[in-house]
CSV table of C-alpha atoms and ligand atoms in Angstrom, one decimal:
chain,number,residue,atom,x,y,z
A,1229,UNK,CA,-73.4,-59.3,-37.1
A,1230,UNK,CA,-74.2,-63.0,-36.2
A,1231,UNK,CA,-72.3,-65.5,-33.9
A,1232,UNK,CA,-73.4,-68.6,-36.0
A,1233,UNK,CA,-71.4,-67.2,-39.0
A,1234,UNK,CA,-67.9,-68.2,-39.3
A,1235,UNK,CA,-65.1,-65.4,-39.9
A,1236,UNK,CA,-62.8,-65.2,-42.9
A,1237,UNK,CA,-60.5,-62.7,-41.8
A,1238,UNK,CA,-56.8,-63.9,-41.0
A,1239,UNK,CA,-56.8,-63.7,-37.3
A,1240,UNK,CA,-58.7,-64.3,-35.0
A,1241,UNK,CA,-59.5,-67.5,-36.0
A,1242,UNK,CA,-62.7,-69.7,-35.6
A,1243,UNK,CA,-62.1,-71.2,-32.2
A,1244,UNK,CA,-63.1,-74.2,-31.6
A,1245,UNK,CA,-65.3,-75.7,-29.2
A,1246,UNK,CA,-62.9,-77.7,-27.5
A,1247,UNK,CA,-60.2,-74.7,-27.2
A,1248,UNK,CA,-63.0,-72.6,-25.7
A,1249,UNK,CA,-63.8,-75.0,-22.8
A,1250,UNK,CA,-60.0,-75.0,-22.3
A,1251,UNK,CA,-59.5,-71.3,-21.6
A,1252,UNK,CA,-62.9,-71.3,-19.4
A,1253,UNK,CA,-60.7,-72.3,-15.9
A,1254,UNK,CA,-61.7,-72.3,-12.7
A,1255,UNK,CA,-58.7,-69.8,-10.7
A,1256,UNK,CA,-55.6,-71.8,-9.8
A,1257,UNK,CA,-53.2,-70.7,-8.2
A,1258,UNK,CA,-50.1,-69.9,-10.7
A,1259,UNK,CA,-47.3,-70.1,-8.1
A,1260,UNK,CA,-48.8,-73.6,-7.5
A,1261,UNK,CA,-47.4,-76.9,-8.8
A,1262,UNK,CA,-50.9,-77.6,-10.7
A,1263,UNK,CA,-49.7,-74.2,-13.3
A,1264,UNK,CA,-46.6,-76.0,-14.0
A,1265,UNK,CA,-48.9,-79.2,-15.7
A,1266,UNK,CA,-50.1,-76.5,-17.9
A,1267,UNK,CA,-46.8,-74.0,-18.3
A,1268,UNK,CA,-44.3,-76.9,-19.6
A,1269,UNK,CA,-47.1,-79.1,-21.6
A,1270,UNK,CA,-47.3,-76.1,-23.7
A,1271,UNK,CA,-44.1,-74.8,-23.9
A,1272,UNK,CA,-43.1,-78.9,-25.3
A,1273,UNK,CA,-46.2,-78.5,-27.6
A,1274,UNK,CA,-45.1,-74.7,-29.3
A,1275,UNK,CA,-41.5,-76.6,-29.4
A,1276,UNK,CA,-42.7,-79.3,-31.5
A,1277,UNK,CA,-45.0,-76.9,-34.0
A,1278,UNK,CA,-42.4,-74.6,-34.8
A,1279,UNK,CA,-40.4,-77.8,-35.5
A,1280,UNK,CA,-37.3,-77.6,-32.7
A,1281,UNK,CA,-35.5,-79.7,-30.4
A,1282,UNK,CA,-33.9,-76.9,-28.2
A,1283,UNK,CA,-35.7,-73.5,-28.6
A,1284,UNK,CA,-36.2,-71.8,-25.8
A,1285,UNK,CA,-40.0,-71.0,-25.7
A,1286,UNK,CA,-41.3,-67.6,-23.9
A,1287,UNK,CA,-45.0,-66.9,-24.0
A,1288,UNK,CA,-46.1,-63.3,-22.7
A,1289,UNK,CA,-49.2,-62.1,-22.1
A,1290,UNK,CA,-49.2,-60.0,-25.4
A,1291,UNK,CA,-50.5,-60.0,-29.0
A,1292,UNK,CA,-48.1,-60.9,-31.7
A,1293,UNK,CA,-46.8,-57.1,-31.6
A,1294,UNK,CA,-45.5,-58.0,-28.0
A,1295,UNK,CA,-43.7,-61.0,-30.1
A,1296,UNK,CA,-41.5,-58.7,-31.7
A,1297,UNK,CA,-40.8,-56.6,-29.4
A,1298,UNK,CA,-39.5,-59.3,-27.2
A,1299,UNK,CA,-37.3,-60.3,-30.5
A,1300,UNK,CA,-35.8,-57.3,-30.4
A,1301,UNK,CA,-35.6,-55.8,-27.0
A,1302,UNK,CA,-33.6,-58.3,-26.3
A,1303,UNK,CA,-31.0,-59.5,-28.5
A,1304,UNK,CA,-30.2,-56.0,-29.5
A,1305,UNK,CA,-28.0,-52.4,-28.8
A,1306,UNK,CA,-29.2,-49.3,-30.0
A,1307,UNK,CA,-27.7,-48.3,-33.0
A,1308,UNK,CA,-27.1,-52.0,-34.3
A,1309,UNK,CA,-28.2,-52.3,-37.5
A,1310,UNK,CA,-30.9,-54.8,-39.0
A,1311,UNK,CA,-31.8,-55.6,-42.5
A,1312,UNK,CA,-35.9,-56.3,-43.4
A,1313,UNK,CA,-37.7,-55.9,-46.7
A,1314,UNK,CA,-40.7,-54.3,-46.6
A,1315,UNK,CA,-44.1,-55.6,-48.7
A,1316,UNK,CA,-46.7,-55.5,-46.9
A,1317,UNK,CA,-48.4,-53.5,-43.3
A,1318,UNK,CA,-46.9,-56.3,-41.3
A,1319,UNK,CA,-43.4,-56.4,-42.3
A,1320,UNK,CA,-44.0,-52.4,-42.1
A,1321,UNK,CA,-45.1,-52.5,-38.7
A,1322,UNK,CA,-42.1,-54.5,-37.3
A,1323,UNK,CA,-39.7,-52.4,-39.4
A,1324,UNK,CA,-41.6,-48.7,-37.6
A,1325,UNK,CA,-41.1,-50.7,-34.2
A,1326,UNK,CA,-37.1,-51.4,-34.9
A,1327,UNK,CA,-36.7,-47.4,-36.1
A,1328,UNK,CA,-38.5,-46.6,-33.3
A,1329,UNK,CA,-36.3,-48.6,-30.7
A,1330,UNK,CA,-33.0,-46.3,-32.5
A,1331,UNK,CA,-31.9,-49.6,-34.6
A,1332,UNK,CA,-30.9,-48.3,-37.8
A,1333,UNK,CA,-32.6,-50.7,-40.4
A,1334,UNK,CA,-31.7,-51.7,-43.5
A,1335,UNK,CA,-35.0,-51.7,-45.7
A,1336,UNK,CA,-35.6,-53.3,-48.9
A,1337,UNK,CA,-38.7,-51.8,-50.7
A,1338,UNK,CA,-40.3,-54.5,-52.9
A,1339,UNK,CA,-44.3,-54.2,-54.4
A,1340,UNK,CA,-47.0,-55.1,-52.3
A,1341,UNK,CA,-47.9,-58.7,-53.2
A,1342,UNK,CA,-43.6,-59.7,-53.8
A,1343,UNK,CA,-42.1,-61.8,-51.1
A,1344,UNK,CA,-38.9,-61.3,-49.6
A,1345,UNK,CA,-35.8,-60.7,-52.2
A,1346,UNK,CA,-33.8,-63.3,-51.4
A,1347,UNK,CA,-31.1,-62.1,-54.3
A,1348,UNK,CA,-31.2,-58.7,-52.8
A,1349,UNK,CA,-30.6,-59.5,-49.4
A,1350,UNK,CA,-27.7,-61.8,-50.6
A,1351,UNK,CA,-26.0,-59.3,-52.4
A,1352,UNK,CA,-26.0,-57.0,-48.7
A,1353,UNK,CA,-25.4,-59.3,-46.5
A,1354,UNK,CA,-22.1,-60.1,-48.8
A,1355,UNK,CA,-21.2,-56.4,-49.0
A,1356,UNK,CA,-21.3,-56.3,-45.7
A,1357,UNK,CA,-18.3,-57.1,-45.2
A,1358,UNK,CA,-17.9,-55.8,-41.4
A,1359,UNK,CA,-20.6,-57.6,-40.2
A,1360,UNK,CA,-23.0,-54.3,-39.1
A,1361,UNK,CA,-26.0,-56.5,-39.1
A,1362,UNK,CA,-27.0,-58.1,-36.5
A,1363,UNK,CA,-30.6,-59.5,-37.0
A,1364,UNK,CA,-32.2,-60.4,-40.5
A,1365,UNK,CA,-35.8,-59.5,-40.0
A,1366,UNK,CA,-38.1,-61.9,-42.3
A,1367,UNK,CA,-41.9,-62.0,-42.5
A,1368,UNK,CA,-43.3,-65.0,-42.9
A,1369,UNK,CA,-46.7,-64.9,-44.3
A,1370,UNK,CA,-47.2,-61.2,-44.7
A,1371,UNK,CA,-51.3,-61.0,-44.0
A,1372,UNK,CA,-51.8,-58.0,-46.0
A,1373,UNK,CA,-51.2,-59.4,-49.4
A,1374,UNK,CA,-51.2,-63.0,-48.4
A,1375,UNK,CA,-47.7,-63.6,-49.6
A,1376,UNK,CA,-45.7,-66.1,-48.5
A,1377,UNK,CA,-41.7,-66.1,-48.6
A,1378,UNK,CA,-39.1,-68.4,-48.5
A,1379,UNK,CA,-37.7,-68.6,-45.3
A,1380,UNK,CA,-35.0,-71.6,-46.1
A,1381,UNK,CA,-33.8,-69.4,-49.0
A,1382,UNK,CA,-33.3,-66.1,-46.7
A,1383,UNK,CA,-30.9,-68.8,-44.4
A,1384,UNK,CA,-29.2,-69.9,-48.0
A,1385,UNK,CA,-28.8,-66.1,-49.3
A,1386,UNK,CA,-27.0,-65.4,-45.3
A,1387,UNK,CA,-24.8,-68.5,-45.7
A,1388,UNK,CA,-23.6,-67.8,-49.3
A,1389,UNK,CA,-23.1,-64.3,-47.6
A,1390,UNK,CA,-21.0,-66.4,-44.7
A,1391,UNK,CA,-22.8,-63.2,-42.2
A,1392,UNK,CA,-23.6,-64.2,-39.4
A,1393,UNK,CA,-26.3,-61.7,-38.0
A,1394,UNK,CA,-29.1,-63.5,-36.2
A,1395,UNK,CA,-32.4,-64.5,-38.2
A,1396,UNK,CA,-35.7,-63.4,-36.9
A,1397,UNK,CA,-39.1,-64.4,-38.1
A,1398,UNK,CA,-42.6,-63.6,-38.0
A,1399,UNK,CA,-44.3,-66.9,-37.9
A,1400,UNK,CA,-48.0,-64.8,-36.7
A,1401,UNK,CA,-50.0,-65.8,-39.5
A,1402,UNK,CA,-48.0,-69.3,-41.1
A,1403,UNK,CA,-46.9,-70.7,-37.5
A,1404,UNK,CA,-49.4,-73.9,-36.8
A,1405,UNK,CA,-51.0,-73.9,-40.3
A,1406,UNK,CA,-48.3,-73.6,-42.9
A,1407,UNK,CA,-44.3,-76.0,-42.7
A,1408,UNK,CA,-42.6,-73.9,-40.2
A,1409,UNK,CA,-38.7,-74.9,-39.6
A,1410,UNK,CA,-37.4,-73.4,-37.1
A,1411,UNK,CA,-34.1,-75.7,-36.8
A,1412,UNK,CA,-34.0,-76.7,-40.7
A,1413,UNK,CA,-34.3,-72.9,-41.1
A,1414,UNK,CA,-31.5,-71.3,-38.5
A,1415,UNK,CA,-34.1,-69.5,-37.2
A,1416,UNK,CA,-33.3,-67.5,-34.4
A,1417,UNK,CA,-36.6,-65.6,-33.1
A,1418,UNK,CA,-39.7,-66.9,-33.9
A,1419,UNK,CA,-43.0,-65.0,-33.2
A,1420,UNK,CA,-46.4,-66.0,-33.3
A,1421,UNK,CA,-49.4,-65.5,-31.3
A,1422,UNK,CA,-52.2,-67.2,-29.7
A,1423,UNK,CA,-55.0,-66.2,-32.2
A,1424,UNK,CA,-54.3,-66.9,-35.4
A,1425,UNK,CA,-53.1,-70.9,-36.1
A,1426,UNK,CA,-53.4,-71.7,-32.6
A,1427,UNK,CA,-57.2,-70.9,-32.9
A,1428,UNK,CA,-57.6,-69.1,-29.7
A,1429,UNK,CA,-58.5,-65.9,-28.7
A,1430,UNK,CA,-56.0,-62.9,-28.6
A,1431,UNK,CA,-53.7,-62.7,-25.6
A,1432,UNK,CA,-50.8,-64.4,-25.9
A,1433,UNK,CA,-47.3,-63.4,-27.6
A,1434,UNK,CA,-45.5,-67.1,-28.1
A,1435,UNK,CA,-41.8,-66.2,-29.1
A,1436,UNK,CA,-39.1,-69.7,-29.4
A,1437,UNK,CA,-35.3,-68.3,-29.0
A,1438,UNK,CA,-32.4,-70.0,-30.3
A,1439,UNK,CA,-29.3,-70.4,-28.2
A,1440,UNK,CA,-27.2,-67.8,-30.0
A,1441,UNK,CA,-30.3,-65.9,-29.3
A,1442,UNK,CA,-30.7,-66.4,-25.4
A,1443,UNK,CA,-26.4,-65.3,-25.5
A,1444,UNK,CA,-26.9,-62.1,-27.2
A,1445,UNK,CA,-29.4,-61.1,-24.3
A,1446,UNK,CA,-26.4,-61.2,-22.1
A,1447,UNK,CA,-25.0,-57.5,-24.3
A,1448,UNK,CA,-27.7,-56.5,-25.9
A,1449,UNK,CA,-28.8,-52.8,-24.2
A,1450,UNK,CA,-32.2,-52.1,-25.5
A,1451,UNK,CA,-34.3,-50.7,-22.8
A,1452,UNK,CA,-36.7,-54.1,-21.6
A,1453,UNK,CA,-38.7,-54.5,-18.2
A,1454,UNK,CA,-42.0,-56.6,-19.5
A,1455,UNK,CA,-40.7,-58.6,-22.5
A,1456,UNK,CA,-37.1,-59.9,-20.2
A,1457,UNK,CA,-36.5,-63.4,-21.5
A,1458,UNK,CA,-34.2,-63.5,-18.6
A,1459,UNK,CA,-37.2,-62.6,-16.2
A,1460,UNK,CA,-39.4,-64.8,-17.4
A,1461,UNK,CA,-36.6,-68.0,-17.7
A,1462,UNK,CA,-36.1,-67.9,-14.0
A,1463,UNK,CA,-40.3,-67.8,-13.7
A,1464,UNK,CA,-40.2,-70.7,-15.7
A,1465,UNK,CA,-37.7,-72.4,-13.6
A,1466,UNK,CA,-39.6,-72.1,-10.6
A,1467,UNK,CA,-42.8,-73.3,-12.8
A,1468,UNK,CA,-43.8,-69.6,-12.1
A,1469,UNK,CA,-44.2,-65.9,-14.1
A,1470,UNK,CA,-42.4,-62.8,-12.9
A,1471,UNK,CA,-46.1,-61.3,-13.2
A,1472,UNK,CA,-49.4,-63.1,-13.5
A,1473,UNK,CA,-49.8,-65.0,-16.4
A,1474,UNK,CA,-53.5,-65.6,-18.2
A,1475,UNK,CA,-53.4,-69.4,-16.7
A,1476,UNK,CA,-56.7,-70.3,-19.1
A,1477,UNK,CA,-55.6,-69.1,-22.5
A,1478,UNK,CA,-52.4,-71.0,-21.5
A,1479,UNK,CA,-54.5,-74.0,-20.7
A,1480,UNK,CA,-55.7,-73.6,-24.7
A,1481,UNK,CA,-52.4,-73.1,-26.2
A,1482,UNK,CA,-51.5,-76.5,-24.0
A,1483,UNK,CA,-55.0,-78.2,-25.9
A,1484,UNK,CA,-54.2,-76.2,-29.2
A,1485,UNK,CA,-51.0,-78.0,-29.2
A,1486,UNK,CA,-52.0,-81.2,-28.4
A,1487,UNK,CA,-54.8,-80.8,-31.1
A,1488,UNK,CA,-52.5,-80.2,-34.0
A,1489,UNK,CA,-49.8,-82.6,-33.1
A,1490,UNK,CA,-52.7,-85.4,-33.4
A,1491,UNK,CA,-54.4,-84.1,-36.2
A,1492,UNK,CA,-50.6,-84.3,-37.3
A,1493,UNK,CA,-48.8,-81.0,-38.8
A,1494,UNK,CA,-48.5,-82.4,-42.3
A,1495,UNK,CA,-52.5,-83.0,-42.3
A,1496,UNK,CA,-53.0,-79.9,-40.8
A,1497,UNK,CA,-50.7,-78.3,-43.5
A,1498,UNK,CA,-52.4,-80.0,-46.6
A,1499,UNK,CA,-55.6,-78.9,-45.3
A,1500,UNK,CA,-54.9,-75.3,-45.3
A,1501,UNK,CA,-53.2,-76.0,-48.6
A,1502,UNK,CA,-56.3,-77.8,-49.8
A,1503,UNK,CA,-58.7,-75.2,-48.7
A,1504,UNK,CA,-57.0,-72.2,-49.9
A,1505,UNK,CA,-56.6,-73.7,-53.1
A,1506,UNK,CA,-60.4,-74.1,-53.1
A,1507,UNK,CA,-60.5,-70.7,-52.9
A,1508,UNK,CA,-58.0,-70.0,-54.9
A,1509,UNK,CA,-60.2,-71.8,-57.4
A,1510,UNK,CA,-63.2,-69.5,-57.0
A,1511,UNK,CA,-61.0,-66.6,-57.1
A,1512,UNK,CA,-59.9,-67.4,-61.0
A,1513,UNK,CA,-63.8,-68.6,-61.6
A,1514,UNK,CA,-64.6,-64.7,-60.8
A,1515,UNK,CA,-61.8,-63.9,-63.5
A,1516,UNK,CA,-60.4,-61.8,-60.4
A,1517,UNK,CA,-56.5,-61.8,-59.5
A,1518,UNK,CA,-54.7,-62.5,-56.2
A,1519,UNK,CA,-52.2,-59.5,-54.9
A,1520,UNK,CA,-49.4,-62.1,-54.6
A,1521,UNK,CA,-47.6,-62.0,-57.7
A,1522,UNK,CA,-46.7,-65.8,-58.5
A,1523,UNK,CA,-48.0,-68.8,-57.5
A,1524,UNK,CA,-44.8,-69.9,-55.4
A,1525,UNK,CA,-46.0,-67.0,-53.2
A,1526,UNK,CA,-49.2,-68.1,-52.8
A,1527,UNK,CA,-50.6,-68.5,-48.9
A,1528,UNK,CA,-52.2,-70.6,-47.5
A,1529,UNK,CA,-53.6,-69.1,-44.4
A,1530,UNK,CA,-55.0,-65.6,-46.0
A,1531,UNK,CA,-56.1,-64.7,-49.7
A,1532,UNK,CA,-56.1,-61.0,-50.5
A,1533,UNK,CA,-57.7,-60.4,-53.6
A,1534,UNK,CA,-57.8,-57.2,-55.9
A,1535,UNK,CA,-60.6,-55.5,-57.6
A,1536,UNK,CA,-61.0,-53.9,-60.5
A,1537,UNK,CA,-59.6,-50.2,-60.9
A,1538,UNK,CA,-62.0,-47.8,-59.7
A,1539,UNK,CA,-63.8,-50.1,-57.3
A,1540,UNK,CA,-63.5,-49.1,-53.2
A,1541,UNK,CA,-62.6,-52.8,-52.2
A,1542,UNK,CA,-63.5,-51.8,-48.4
A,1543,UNK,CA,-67.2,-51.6,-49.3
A,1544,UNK,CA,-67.3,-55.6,-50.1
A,1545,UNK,CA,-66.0,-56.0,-45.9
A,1546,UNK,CA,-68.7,-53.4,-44.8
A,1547,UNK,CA,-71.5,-54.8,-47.0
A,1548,UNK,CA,-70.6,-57.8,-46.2
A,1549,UNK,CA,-71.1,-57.4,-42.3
A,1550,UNK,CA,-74.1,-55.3,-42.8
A,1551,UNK,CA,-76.5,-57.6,-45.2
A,1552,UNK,CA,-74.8,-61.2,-44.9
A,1553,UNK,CA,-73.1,-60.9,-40.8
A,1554,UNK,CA,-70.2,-62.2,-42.1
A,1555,UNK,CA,-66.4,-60.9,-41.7
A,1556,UNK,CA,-63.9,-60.5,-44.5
A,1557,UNK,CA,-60.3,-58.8,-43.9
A,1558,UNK,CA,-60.3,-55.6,-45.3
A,1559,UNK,CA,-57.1,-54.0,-47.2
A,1560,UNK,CA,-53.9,-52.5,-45.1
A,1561,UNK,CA,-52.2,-49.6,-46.0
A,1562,UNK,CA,-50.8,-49.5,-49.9
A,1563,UNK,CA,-53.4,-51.8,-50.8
A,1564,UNK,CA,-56.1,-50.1,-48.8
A,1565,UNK,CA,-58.7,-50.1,-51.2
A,1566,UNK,CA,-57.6,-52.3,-53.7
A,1567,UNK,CA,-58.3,-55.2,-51.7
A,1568,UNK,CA,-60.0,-57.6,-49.7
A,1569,UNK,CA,-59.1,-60.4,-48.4
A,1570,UNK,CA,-60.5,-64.0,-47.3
A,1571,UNK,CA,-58.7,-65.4,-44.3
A,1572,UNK,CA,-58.5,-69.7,-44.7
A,1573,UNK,CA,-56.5,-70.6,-41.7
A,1574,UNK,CA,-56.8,-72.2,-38.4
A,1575,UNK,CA,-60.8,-74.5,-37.3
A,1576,UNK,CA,-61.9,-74.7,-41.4
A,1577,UNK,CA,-63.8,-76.9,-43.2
A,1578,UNK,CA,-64.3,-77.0,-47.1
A,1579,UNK,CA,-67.9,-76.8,-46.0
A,1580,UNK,CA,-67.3,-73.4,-44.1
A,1581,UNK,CA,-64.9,-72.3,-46.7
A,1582,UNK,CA,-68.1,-72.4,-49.4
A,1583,UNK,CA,-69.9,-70.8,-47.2
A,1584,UNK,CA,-67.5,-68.0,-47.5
A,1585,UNK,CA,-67.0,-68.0,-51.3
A,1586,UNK,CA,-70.6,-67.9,-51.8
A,1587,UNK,CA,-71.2,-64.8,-49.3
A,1588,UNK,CA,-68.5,-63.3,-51.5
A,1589,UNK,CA,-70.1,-63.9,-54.3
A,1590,UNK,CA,-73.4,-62.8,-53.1
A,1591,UNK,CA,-71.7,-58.9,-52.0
A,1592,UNK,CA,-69.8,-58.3,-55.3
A,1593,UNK,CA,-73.3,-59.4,-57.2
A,1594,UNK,CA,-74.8,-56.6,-54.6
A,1595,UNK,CA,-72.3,-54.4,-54.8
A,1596,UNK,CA,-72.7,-54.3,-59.0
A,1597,UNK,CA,-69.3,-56.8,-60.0
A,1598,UNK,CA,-69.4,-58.7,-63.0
A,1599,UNK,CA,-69.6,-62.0,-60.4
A,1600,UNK,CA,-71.7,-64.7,-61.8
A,1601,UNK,CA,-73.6,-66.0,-58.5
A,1602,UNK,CA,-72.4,-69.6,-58.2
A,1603,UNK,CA,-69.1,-69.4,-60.4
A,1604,UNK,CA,-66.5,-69.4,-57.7
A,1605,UNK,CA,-68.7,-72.0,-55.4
A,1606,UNK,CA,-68.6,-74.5,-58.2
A,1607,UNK,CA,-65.5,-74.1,-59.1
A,1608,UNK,CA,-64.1,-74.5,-55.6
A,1609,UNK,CA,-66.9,-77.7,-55.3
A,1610,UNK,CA,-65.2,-79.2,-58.3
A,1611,UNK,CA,-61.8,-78.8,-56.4
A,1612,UNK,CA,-62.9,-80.2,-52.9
A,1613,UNK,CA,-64.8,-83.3,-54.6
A,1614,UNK,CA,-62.2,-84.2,-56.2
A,1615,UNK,CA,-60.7,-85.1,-53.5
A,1616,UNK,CA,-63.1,-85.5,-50.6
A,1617,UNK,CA,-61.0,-84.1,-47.4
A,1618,UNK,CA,-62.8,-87.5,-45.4
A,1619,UNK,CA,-62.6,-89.6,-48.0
A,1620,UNK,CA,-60.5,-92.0,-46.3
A,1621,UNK,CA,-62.8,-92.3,-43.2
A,1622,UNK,CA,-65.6,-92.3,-45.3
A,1623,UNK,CA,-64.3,-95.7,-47.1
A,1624,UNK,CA,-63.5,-97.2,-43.8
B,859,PLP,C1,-51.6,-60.6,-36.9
B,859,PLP,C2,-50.1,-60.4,-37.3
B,859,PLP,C3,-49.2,-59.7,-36.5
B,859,PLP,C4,-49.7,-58.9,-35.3
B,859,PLP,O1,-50.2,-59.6,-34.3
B,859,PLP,P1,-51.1,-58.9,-33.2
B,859,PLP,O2,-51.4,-60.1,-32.4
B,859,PLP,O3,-52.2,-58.2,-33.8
B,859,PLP,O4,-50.2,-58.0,-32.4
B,859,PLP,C5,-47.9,-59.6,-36.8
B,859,PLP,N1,-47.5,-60.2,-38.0
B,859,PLP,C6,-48.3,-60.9,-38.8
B,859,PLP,C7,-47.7,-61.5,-40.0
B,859,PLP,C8,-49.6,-61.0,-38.5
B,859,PLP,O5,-50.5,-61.7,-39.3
């Protein structure tokens, strides 16, 4: 592998140079006043990103797993029922953990490459006319196929339901580079993590609780020592952690912040929007096909693309690292093997994002795919000059 080359898989991100210097700290002390410039910066900076006035934001020493765990462990009973659709390893993976904490969940089955059924969960929500659910669970941007669902239209389908179970979401892969709403939405528990639009390294679980949320810790019973919002509130109140908390990557997440709100979230929105459509340029050049399966679900932040039948899609990730040193995201569980995928999200350039399409290009020439070398680079060139990302600066 080489350390010059930028990765494409969707998390961990590129991190930039100025986030690096950030986390590299000196030891403070974290019962001191000096960690409570960094603790409350950040917490004001996630607040703003996810696009509330009032959520409550926790961050844990975790990945985003320890995200949804924290969602759960404490707003819910054992027993209570939750409704999630499952289409995709990451939506999966949150729906294991709930069956695994003895919730009893509700789960919609849709193809791999579909996005939430907003219709479907409509129709259960008004059946259930006893309100049995308690939490919605909703994926985001599910990474595995690179679909992204409509978040605003899951709150519409649970008000034309009038239910009023909580609404969870996993912002892990959209949070920081795609519109995230957490008020607009109704959102209840957001989760993200440090290493994926925040363009840090791993470490962090970020979670942002609503009110209702921070209430229902008060009788929820699911076992929780580590992930206690309540634990960690009264930390925060003495500008403190009930345990040690990694003071450095905190100090990123406070600069990550700071460098999103100036770049501005809508710029930094179009910009994954511009670059994955770039990419999703090269992608039709190659006459290949995206797993999502219509352009409203399109991502921004991670393109998993299929292969043709017959064709062991893992082999473009491993030849890929072996000739070129350079990392791709390799398919997840129903798509194993049917896909790879390019992660676009978090410190990209259109430059860098050539750079990708062309080692792409380069491996499925290698690997015998009917790619034309240069097909998918000009194609995404055509769509970048169009519109020069700079061009604005560049006139000035
Ligand atoms: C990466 C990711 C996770 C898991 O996060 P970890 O930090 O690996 O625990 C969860 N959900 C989505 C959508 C993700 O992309």
């Amino acid at each position: 592998m080489s350390f010059q080359n930028p990765v494409f898989i969707p998390g961990p991100t590129n991190i930039p140079e100025r986030l690096r210097k950030a986390c590299d700290m000196p030891t403070i002390d974290h019962r001191s006043p000096l960690f409570a410039e960094i603790l409350h910066p950040a917490r004001d900076g996630v607040r703003k990103v996810i696009k509330s006035a009032g959520a409550e934001i926790f961050i844990f020493p975790a990945s985003g797993t320890g995200g949804w765990e924290t969602a759960i462990a404490n707003t819910l009973s054992p027993g209570d029922r939750v409704l999630a659709a499952r289409n995709g390893m990451f939506s999966h993976k949150w729906i294991d953990m709930c069956q695994r904490f003895g919730l009893k969940v509700q789960v919609v089955d849709v193809p791999w490459g579909a996005g939430i059924p907003v219709a479907r969960f409509e129709e259960i929500l008004t059946a259930d006319t006893g309100h049995g659910i308690k939490a919605v669970l909703a994926t985001h941007n599910e990474t595995a196929t690179g679909v992204r669902s409509d978040i605003a239209g899951v709150r519409r389908a649970m008000e034309a339901a009038g239910h009023p179970a909580m609404l969870f979401v996993d912002g892990v892969s959209s949070v920081g580079s795609m519109d995230f709403r957490f008020d607009d939405w109704g959102v209840d528990v957001a989760v993200t993590g440090s290493q994926k639009g925040f363009m840090l390294p791993a470490g962090l679980a970020i979670v942002g609780f609503s009110a209702r949320a921070v209430a229902a810790t008060e009788t929820a019973s699911l076992p929780r020592t580590f992930f206690d919002i309540r634990d960690m509130a009264r930390g925060y109140e003495a500008n403190a952690y009930p345990y040690t908390p990694i003071v450095g990557l905190m100090n990123g997440l406070n600069e990550a912040c700071g460098m999103l709100l100036s770049e501005g979230l809508d710029n930094v929105f179009a910009r994954h929007n511009r670059i994955a459509e770039g990419v999703r340029r090269a992608v039709s050049a190659w006459d290949m096909m995206l797993c999502a399966a219509s352009p409203d679900l399109h991502s921004d932040t991670v393109s998993a693309i299929r292969t043709p039948e017959g064709f062991d899609a893992s082999t473009i990730v491993s030849h890929a690292a072996k000739a070129y040193g350079v990392a791709f995201g390799t398919g997840l569980g129903d798509v194993a093997g049917k896909v790879f995928r390019i992660g676009h999200l978090g410190s990209l350039t259109d430059v860098m994002a050539l750079s990708g399409i062309a080692t792409a290009e380069m491996v499925m020439a290698d690997l015998g795919l009917p790619v034309r070398l240069g097909s998918g680079v000009a194609a995404a060139q055509e769509f970048y000059r169009a519109k020069p990302a700079l061009a604005k600066k560049a006139a000035a």
